[in-house]
PDB file of C-alpha atoms in Angstrom:
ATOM      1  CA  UNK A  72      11.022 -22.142 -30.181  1.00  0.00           C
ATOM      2  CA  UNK A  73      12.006 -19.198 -27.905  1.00  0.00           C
ATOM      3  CA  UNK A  74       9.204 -19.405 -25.925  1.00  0.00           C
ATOM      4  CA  UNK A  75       9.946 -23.216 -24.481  1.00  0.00           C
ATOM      5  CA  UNK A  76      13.300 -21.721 -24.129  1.00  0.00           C
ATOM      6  CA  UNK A  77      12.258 -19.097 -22.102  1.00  0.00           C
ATOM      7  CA  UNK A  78       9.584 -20.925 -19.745  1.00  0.00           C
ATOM      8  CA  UNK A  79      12.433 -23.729 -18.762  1.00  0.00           C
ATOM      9  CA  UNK A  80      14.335 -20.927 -18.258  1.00  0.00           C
ATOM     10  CA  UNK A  81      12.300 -19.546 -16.138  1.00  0.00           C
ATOM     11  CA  UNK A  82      11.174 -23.190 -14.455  1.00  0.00           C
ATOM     12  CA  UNK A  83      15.261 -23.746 -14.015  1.00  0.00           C
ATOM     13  CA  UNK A  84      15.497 -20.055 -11.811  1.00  0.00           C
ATOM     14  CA  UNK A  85      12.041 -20.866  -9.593  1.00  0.00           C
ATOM     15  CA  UNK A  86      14.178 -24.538  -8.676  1.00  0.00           C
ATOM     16  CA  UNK A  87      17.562 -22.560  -7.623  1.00  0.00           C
ATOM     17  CA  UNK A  88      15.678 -20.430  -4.934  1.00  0.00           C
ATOM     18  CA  UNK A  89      17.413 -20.929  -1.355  1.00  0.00           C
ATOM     19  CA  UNK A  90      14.549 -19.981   0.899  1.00  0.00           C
ATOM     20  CA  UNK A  91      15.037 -19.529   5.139  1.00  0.00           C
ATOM     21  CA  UNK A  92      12.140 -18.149   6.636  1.00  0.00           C
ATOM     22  CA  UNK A  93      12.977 -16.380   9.691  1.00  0.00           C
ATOM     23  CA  UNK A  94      10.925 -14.167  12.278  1.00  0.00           C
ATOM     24  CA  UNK A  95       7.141 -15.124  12.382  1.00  0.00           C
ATOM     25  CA  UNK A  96       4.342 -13.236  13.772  1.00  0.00           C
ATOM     26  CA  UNK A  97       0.735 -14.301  13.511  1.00  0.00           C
ATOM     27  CA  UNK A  98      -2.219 -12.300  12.620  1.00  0.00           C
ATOM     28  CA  UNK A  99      -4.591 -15.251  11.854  1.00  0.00           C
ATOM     29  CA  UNK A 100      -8.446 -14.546  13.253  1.00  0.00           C
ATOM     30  CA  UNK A 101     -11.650 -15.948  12.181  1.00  0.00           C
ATOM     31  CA  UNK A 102     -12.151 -14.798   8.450  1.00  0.00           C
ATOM     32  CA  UNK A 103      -8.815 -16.726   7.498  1.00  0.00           C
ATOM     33  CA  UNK A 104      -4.715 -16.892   8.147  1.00  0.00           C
ATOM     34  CA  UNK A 105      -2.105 -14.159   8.085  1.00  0.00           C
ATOM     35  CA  UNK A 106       1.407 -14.267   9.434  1.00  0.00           C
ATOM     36  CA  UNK A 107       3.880 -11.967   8.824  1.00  0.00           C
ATOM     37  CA  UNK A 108       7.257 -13.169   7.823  1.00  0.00           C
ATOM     38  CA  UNK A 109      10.531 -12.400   6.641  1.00  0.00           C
ATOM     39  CA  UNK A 110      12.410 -14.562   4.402  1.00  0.00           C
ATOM     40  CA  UNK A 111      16.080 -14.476   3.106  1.00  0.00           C
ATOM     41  CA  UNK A 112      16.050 -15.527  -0.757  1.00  0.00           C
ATOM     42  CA  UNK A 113      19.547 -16.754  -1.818  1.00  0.00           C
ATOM     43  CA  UNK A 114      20.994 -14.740   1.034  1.00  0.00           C
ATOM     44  CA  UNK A 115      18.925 -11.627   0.081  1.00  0.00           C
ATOM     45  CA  UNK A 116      16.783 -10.584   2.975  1.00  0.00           C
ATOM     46  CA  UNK A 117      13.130  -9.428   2.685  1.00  0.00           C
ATOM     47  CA  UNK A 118      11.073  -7.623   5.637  1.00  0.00           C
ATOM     48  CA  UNK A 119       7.550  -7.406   5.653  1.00  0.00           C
ATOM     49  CA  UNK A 120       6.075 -10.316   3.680  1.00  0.00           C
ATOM     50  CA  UNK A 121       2.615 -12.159   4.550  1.00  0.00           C
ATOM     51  CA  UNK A 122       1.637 -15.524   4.219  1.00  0.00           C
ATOM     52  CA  UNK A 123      -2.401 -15.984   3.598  1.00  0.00           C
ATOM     53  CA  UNK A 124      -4.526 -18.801   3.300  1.00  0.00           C
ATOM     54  CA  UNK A 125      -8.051 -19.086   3.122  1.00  0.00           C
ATOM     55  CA  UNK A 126     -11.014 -19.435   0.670  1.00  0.00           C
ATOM     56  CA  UNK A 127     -12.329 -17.370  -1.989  1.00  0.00           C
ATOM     57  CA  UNK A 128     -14.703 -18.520  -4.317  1.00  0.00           C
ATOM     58  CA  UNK A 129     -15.227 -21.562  -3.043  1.00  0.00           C
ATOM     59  CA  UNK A 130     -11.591 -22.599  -2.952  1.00  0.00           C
ATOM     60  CA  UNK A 131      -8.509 -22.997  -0.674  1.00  0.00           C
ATOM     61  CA  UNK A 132      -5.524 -20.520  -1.444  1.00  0.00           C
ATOM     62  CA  UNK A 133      -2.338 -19.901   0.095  1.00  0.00           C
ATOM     63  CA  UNK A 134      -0.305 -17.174  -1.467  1.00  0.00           C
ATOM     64  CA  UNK A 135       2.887 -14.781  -0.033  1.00  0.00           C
ATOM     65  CA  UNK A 136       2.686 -11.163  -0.387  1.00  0.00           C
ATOM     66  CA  UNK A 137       5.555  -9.153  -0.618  1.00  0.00           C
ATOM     67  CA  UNK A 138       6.263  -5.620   0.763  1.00  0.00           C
ATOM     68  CA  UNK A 139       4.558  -2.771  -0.854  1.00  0.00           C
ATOM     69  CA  UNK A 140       4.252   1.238  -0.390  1.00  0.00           C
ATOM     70  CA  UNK A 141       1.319   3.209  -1.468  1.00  0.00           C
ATOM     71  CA  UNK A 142       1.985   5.851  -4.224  1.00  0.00           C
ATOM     72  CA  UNK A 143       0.696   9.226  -4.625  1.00  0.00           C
ATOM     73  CA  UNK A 144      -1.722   7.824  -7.451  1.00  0.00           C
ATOM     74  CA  UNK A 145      -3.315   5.560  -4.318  1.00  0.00           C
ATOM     75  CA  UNK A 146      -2.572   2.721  -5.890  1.00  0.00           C
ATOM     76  CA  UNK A 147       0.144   0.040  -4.238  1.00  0.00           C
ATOM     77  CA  UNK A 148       3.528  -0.936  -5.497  1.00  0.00           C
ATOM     78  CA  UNK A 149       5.759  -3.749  -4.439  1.00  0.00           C
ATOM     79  CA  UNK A 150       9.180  -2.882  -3.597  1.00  0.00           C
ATOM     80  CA  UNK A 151      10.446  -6.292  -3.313  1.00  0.00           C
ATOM     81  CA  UNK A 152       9.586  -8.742  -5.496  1.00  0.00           C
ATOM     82  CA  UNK A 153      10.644 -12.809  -6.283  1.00  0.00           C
ATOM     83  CA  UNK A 154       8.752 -15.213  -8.483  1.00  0.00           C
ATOM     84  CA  UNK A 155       7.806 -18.213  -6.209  1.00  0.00           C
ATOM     85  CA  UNK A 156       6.620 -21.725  -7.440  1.00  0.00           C
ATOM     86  CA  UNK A 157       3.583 -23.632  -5.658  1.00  0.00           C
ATOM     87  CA  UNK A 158       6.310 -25.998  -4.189  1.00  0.00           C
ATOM     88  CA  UNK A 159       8.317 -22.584  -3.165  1.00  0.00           C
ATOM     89  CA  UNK A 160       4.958 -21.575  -1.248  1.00  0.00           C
ATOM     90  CA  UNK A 161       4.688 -25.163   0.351  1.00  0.00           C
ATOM     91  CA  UNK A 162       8.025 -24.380   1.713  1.00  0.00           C
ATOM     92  CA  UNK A 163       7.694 -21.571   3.049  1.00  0.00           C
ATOM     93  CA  UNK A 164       4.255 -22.548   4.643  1.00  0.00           C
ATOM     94  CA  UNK A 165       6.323 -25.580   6.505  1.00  0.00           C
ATOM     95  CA  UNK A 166       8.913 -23.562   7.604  1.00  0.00           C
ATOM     96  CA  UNK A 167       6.479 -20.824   9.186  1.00  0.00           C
ATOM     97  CA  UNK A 168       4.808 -24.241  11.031  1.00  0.00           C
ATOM     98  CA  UNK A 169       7.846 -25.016  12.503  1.00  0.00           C
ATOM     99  CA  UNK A 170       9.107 -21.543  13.992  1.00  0.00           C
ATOM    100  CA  UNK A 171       5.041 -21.142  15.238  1.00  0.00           C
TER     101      UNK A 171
END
């Protein structure tokens, strides 16, 4: 029972996001998309995230990456971080259409 609590829970959150993408810089070439973006998440702003589509494995794939910093172990840590839906994504790819 506490896990169906849990993932509508978690399904409720993902719906409340208020997403506004603002500056947009594209880094697209031939191997696939990448535009730099920064979004404000329910009025928190985030600097440095990356919007990439393309195909791997035989599929499509759009996805966001978030900011991250590379640690003295060499391995790469996000310092910003929000759970986006598929629908979130879609959003976030129209807005970055429009301010192209």
């Amino acid at each position: 029972m506490a896990i169906v609590k849990k993932a509508k829970a978690e399904a409720e959150k993902s719906a409340n996001l208020n997403i506004e993408v603002s500056r947009v810089k594209d880094f697209s070439d031939e191997k696939g998309t990448c535009i730099a973006f920064d979004m404000k998440v329910n009025e928190v702003t985030i600097y440095g995230c990356y919007y990439r589509e393309g195909v791997k494995d035989g599929k499509d794939y759009s996805m966001v990456a978030f900011p991250s910093r590379k640690a003295s172990d060499g391995k790469y840590y996000k310092h910003a971080y929000v759970k986006l839906s598929d629908a979130d994504i879609d959003n976030i790819s129209k807005q970055i259409e429009a301010l192209l």
